[in-house]
C-alpha positions as MATLAB code, in Angstrom:
seq = 'XXXXXXXXXXXXXXXXXXXXXXXXXXXXXXXXXXXXXXXXXXXXXXXXXXXXXXXXXXXXXXXXXXXXXXXXXXXXXXXXXXXXXXXXXXXXXXXXXXXXXXXXXXXXXXXXXXXXXXXXXXXXXXXXXXXXXXXXXXXXXXXXXXXXXXXXXXXXXXXXXXXXXXXXXXXXXXXXXXXXXXXXXXXXXXXXXXXXXXXXXXXXXXXXXXXXXXXXXXXXXXXXXXXXXXXXXXXXXXXXXXXXXXXXXXXXXXXXXXXXXXXXXXXXXXXXXXXXXXXXXXXXXXXXXXXXXXXXXXXXXXXXXXXXXXXXX';
ca = [
    -193.820   67.197  -12.026;
    -195.862   68.123   -8.401;
    -193.970   69.352   -6.092;
    -193.147   67.039   -3.035;
    -195.254   68.806    0.338;
    -192.807   70.195    2.861;
    -194.988   70.138    5.538;
    -197.474   67.275    5.510;
    -200.665   66.882    8.784;
    -203.025   64.067    9.013;
    -205.754   63.660   11.317;
    -205.571   66.271   13.223;
    -207.562   66.271   16.550;
    -207.108   68.452   19.684;
    -209.746   67.396   22.578;
    -209.446   69.804   26.016;
    -211.476   67.239   28.283;
    -214.988   66.493   26.615;
    -214.633   69.544   24.289;
    -213.148   68.438   20.375;
    -211.769   71.735   19.943;
    -209.842   70.206   16.241;
    -211.409   67.823   14.694;
    -209.531   65.299   11.537;
    -207.603   68.564    9.538;
    -205.655   67.230    6.571;
    -203.496   69.242    4.903;
    -200.025   69.181    2.816;
    -197.755   72.118    1.546;
    -195.788   72.714   -0.921;
    -192.578   74.831   -1.925;
    -194.241   78.200   -3.638;
    -197.381   78.380   -1.507;
    -198.645   80.510    0.885;
    -201.464   78.948    2.896;
    -203.929   81.452    4.694;
    -205.872   79.574    7.309;
    -208.856   81.647    7.620;
    -211.335   81.314   10.404;
    -213.753   83.574   12.773;
    -212.538   83.767   16.284;
    -212.628   80.494   18.111;
    -212.481   78.440   15.070;
    -209.412   76.811   15.612;
    -206.753   78.266   14.094;
    -204.136   79.053   16.907;
    -205.119   75.551   18.201;
    -204.100   74.159   14.802;
    -200.558   76.437   14.059;
    -199.841   75.348   17.417;
    -200.241   71.517   16.299;
    -198.106   72.064   13.474;
    -195.465   74.070   15.319;
    -194.959   71.644   17.382;
    -195.687   73.549   20.647;
    -199.329   71.703   21.279;
    -199.392   68.026   21.390;
    -202.498   66.658   19.442;
    -204.856   64.441   20.876;
    -204.832   62.287   17.648;
    -202.586   62.817   14.180;
    -199.465   63.966   12.992;
    -197.213   66.464   11.393;
    -194.381   66.152    9.261;
    -192.251   68.876    7.816;
    -189.553   68.542    5.499;
    -190.010   64.606    5.614;
    -189.058   64.006    9.374;
    -192.185   63.361   11.798;
    -192.269   66.077   14.424;
    -193.181   63.945   17.431;
    -190.064   61.188   16.756;
    -187.879   63.926   15.055;
    -188.601   67.035   16.645;
    -185.122   68.084   16.754;
    -184.869   67.581   12.731;
    -188.887   68.755   12.045;
    -188.092   72.045   13.718;
    -184.712   72.947   11.876;
    -186.970   73.313    8.783;
    -189.468   75.166   10.702;
    -189.964   79.054   11.768;
    -192.837   79.778   14.155;
    -194.435   83.241   15.066;
    -196.978   82.807   17.726;
    -199.714   85.165   17.797;
    -198.649   87.003   21.035;
    -194.810   87.404   20.066;
    -192.280   85.922   21.744;
    -190.165   89.239   22.240;
    -188.078   90.458   25.378;
    -188.564   94.335   25.549;
    -185.020   94.581   27.988;
    -182.707   93.094   25.013;
    -181.639   95.263   21.843;
    -183.012   93.701   18.203;
    -179.513   91.761   17.837;
    -178.777   90.666   21.190;
    -182.627   89.141   20.721;
    -181.204   87.488   16.999;
    -178.444   86.352   18.283;
    -180.573   84.558   21.382;
    -182.460   82.745   18.628;
    -179.815   82.065   16.872;
    -178.520   80.198   19.706;
    -181.658   78.421   20.471;
    -181.988   77.289   16.542;
    -178.536   75.687   16.798;
    -176.417   77.886   14.552;
    -172.990   77.637   14.881;
    -171.473   80.297   16.574;
    -168.963   80.897   13.356;
    -172.420   81.826   11.733;
    -174.485   83.499   13.808;
    -173.319   87.239   12.676;
    -173.954   86.516    8.724;
    -177.262   84.806   10.104;
    -178.533   87.652   11.915;
    -177.595   90.103    9.200;
    -179.275   88.496    6.616;
    -182.595   88.014    9.116;
    -182.324   92.014    9.909;
    -181.715   93.011    6.302;
    -184.828   90.201    5.046;
    -187.200   92.242    7.485;
    -186.112   95.708    6.827;
    -184.829   96.092   10.534;
    -181.234   97.798   10.193;
    -182.778  101.562   11.473;
    -183.425   99.879   14.498;
    -181.606   96.826   14.900;
    -179.370   98.251   18.188;
    -182.510   99.755   20.243;
    -184.191   98.251   22.817;
    -187.577   95.839   21.491;
    -189.238   97.948   24.340;
    -189.021  101.045   22.829;
    -189.893   99.787   18.949;
    -193.226  100.851   17.301;
    -195.698   97.414   17.144;
    -194.874   97.117   13.611;
    -190.750   97.124   14.329;
    -191.896   94.325   16.970;
    -193.672   92.263   14.914;
    -190.699   92.157   12.340;
    -188.314   91.390   14.977;
    -190.674   88.152   15.592;
    -190.875   87.481   12.300;
    -186.637   87.979   12.295;
    -186.353   85.388   15.009;
    -188.633   83.007   13.317;
    -186.580   82.942    9.955;
    -182.775   83.590   10.958;
    -182.009   79.782   11.066;
    -183.297   79.598    7.024;
    -186.690   77.386    7.785;
    -188.327   75.589    4.727;
    -191.726   76.021    6.336;
    -192.686   79.650    8.198;
    -196.039   79.355   10.253;
    -197.235   83.005   11.471;
    -200.138   83.266   13.550;
    -202.250   86.628   13.407;
    -199.279   88.519   11.801;
    -200.903   91.688   11.146;
    -203.293   91.881   13.807;
    -203.245   95.289   15.725;
    -200.870   96.856   13.086;
    -201.987  100.148   11.648;
    -202.627  100.757    8.411;
    -198.561  101.992    7.385;
    -197.872   98.936    9.568;
    -199.988   96.666    8.126;
    -198.735   97.485    4.403;
    -195.633   96.530    5.723;
    -195.712   93.400    7.150;
    -197.926   92.439    4.164;
    -195.280   93.464    1.663;
    -192.697   91.711    3.772;
    -194.756   88.408    3.908;
    -194.813   88.696    0.404;
    -191.435   89.124   -0.136;
    -190.802   85.976    2.868;
    -193.047   83.940    0.356;
    -190.313   84.152   -2.480;
    -188.005   81.962   -0.150;
    -189.922   80.107    1.924;
    -193.505   77.705    2.673;
    -195.872   80.453    4.412;
    -198.509   79.323    6.529;
    -200.677   82.272    8.508;
    -203.952   82.554   10.001;
    -205.768   85.658   10.264;
    -209.653   86.189   10.400;
    -209.424   89.075    7.920;
    -210.379   88.524    4.659;
    -208.581   90.928    2.993;
    -205.154   89.927    4.125;
    -205.421   86.237    3.362;
    -206.683   87.556   -0.104;
    -203.497   89.953   -0.276;
    -200.966   87.576    0.467;
    -202.056   83.951   -0.134;
    -202.305   81.738   -3.043;
    -204.408   78.975   -1.142;
    -207.147   79.395    1.168;
    -208.471   77.026    4.012;
    -211.029   77.839    6.127;
    -212.077   76.483    9.522;
    -215.494   76.616   11.087;
    -216.202   74.859   14.875;
    -212.406   72.991   14.671;
    -213.256   71.456   11.262;
    -211.891   72.459    7.423;
    -214.864   73.425    5.280;
    -212.871   74.518    2.847;
    -209.227   74.051    0.942;
    -208.623   75.542   -2.445;
    -206.473   78.156   -4.693;
    -207.388   81.756   -3.954;
    -207.502   81.830   -8.375;
    -210.431   78.751   -8.419;
    -212.182   80.272   -5.300;
    -215.387   80.035   -8.113;
    -214.743   77.020   -9.730;
    -217.542   75.033   -8.662;
    -220.122   78.032   -9.495;
    -222.716   76.637  -11.483;
    -224.411   79.521  -11.892;
    -224.243   81.588  -15.759;
    -225.952   84.819  -16.590;
    -226.831   85.270  -20.365;
    -228.409   87.890  -22.505;
    -229.921   87.573  -26.252;
    -231.435   89.950  -28.790;
    -233.525   87.230  -29.785;
    -235.284   85.739  -26.427;
    -235.358   82.146  -27.043;
    -237.544   81.730  -23.820;
    -237.335   79.418  -21.575;
    -238.056   75.944  -23.184;
    -235.205   76.368  -25.435;
    -233.181   76.880  -22.806;
    -234.013   73.819  -20.132;
    -234.003   71.798  -23.348;
    -230.117   72.386  -23.783;
    -226.929   69.612  -22.852;
    -225.902   70.378  -18.679;
    -229.045   72.722  -17.914;
    -230.040   72.165  -14.901;
    -232.085   75.207  -13.875;
    -233.339   78.297  -15.488;
    -234.825   81.892  -14.195;
    -235.905   84.831  -15.643;
    -234.227   88.215  -14.738;
    -235.218   90.015  -17.533;
    -236.276   90.525  -21.313;
    -233.986   88.523  -23.562;
    -231.832   88.065  -19.846;
    -231.715   84.533  -18.222;
    -229.845   82.802  -15.446;
    -228.733   79.381  -16.244;
    -227.423   77.062  -13.945;
    -225.657   74.003  -15.210;
    -225.199   70.603  -13.606;
    -222.163   70.252  -11.103;
    -218.949   71.201  -12.277;
    -219.942   71.592  -16.386;
    -219.136   74.972  -17.912;
    -221.698   75.381  -20.589;
    -220.316   78.548  -22.005;
    -219.139   77.028  -24.987;
    -222.164   74.994  -26.065;
    -224.394   78.138  -25.524;
    -222.513   80.100  -27.295;
    -222.776   77.044  -30.435;
    -226.159   76.818  -30.192;
    -227.253   80.432  -30.172;
    -225.028   80.979  -32.915;
    -227.002   78.329  -35.080;
    -230.141   79.436  -33.558;
    -229.838   83.139  -34.449;
    -230.612   83.937  -30.514;
    -227.830   86.896  -30.953;
    -225.844   86.118  -27.666;
    -224.609   89.359  -26.277;
    -223.654   88.451  -23.119;
    -222.171   85.223  -21.245;
    -220.999   85.551  -17.473;
    -220.245   83.042  -14.746;
    -221.289   84.289  -11.464;
    -218.148   84.579   -9.289;
    -218.521   84.055   -5.649;
    -216.090   85.852   -3.601;
    -213.752   84.719   -0.629;
    -216.342   86.563    1.339;
    -219.272   85.359    0.154;
    -218.345   81.637    0.707;
    -216.675   82.551    3.534;
    -219.975   83.633    5.319;
    -222.111   80.904    4.273;
    -219.636   78.878    4.793;
    -219.110   79.727    8.613;
    -222.761   80.514    9.289;
    -223.483   77.021    7.426;
    -221.021   75.560   10.574;
    -222.782   77.895   12.947;
    -225.528   76.639   12.799;
    -225.042   72.972   12.493;
    -223.874   71.241   15.904;
    -219.597   71.573   16.714;
    -217.767   68.644   17.061;
    -218.213   67.521   20.480;
];
């Protein structure tokens, strides 16, 4: 059975005067997913996340969270939502505990439940060693954790994190990355980054945005699903004519003696049929691999193509 999405967005668009910053974004995110929103600086990631979080009204489109419309039932929707903006909303003159108590009140947690809610958020984000220190005296890594703690203190279903690892040193980055992986066990997580390594480390699904438009939406494990190129090596070279005659072969090019690059018709996996034919014909197939496009290669190809095309206006 397919999980019901906890966050849905349809037709999200944002205009700034005559400039269309984000155009017609659709998405749905279900329990168990970690969605990585990837794009170059200025691609529209923060604008999208602000619309999802309800801090920026879309020019068109709508968002629902846990079945509640973010426009018509904002209070109910935001009870299920935690948000960490790009600039962490911490107060340097408060201790971590004071800051989380303030956040708990803002989220409407009853007074009798606040102590336990704060203790849980502190434990989940590893803030226990610094909970009574002023936030202004914390390292950037701990300050980032405090920002994440305020986003989860009310136990939301959906957690939105805008560039959560930006500006961290390698040790802090590793710690926050592990924290996000742990949070993903209890929350739907949507995070943005312009760093491919961070998305690859934690996301189960990737959306790439370029020029304010969605250009890819795919599970990370299926990033190579539409790679139609295969490499094959034969001890007894069948030759180009024989390979072109095979079903679902769209193109053939030689790499070296007995070594060929084959492109299948779109969406077709030729490996089983080719192996069977090679065995029947005595070609002695010894190598057969599908060319894997990495996330970086796909990102570069999609964003460069979008940069060269006219951006939405």
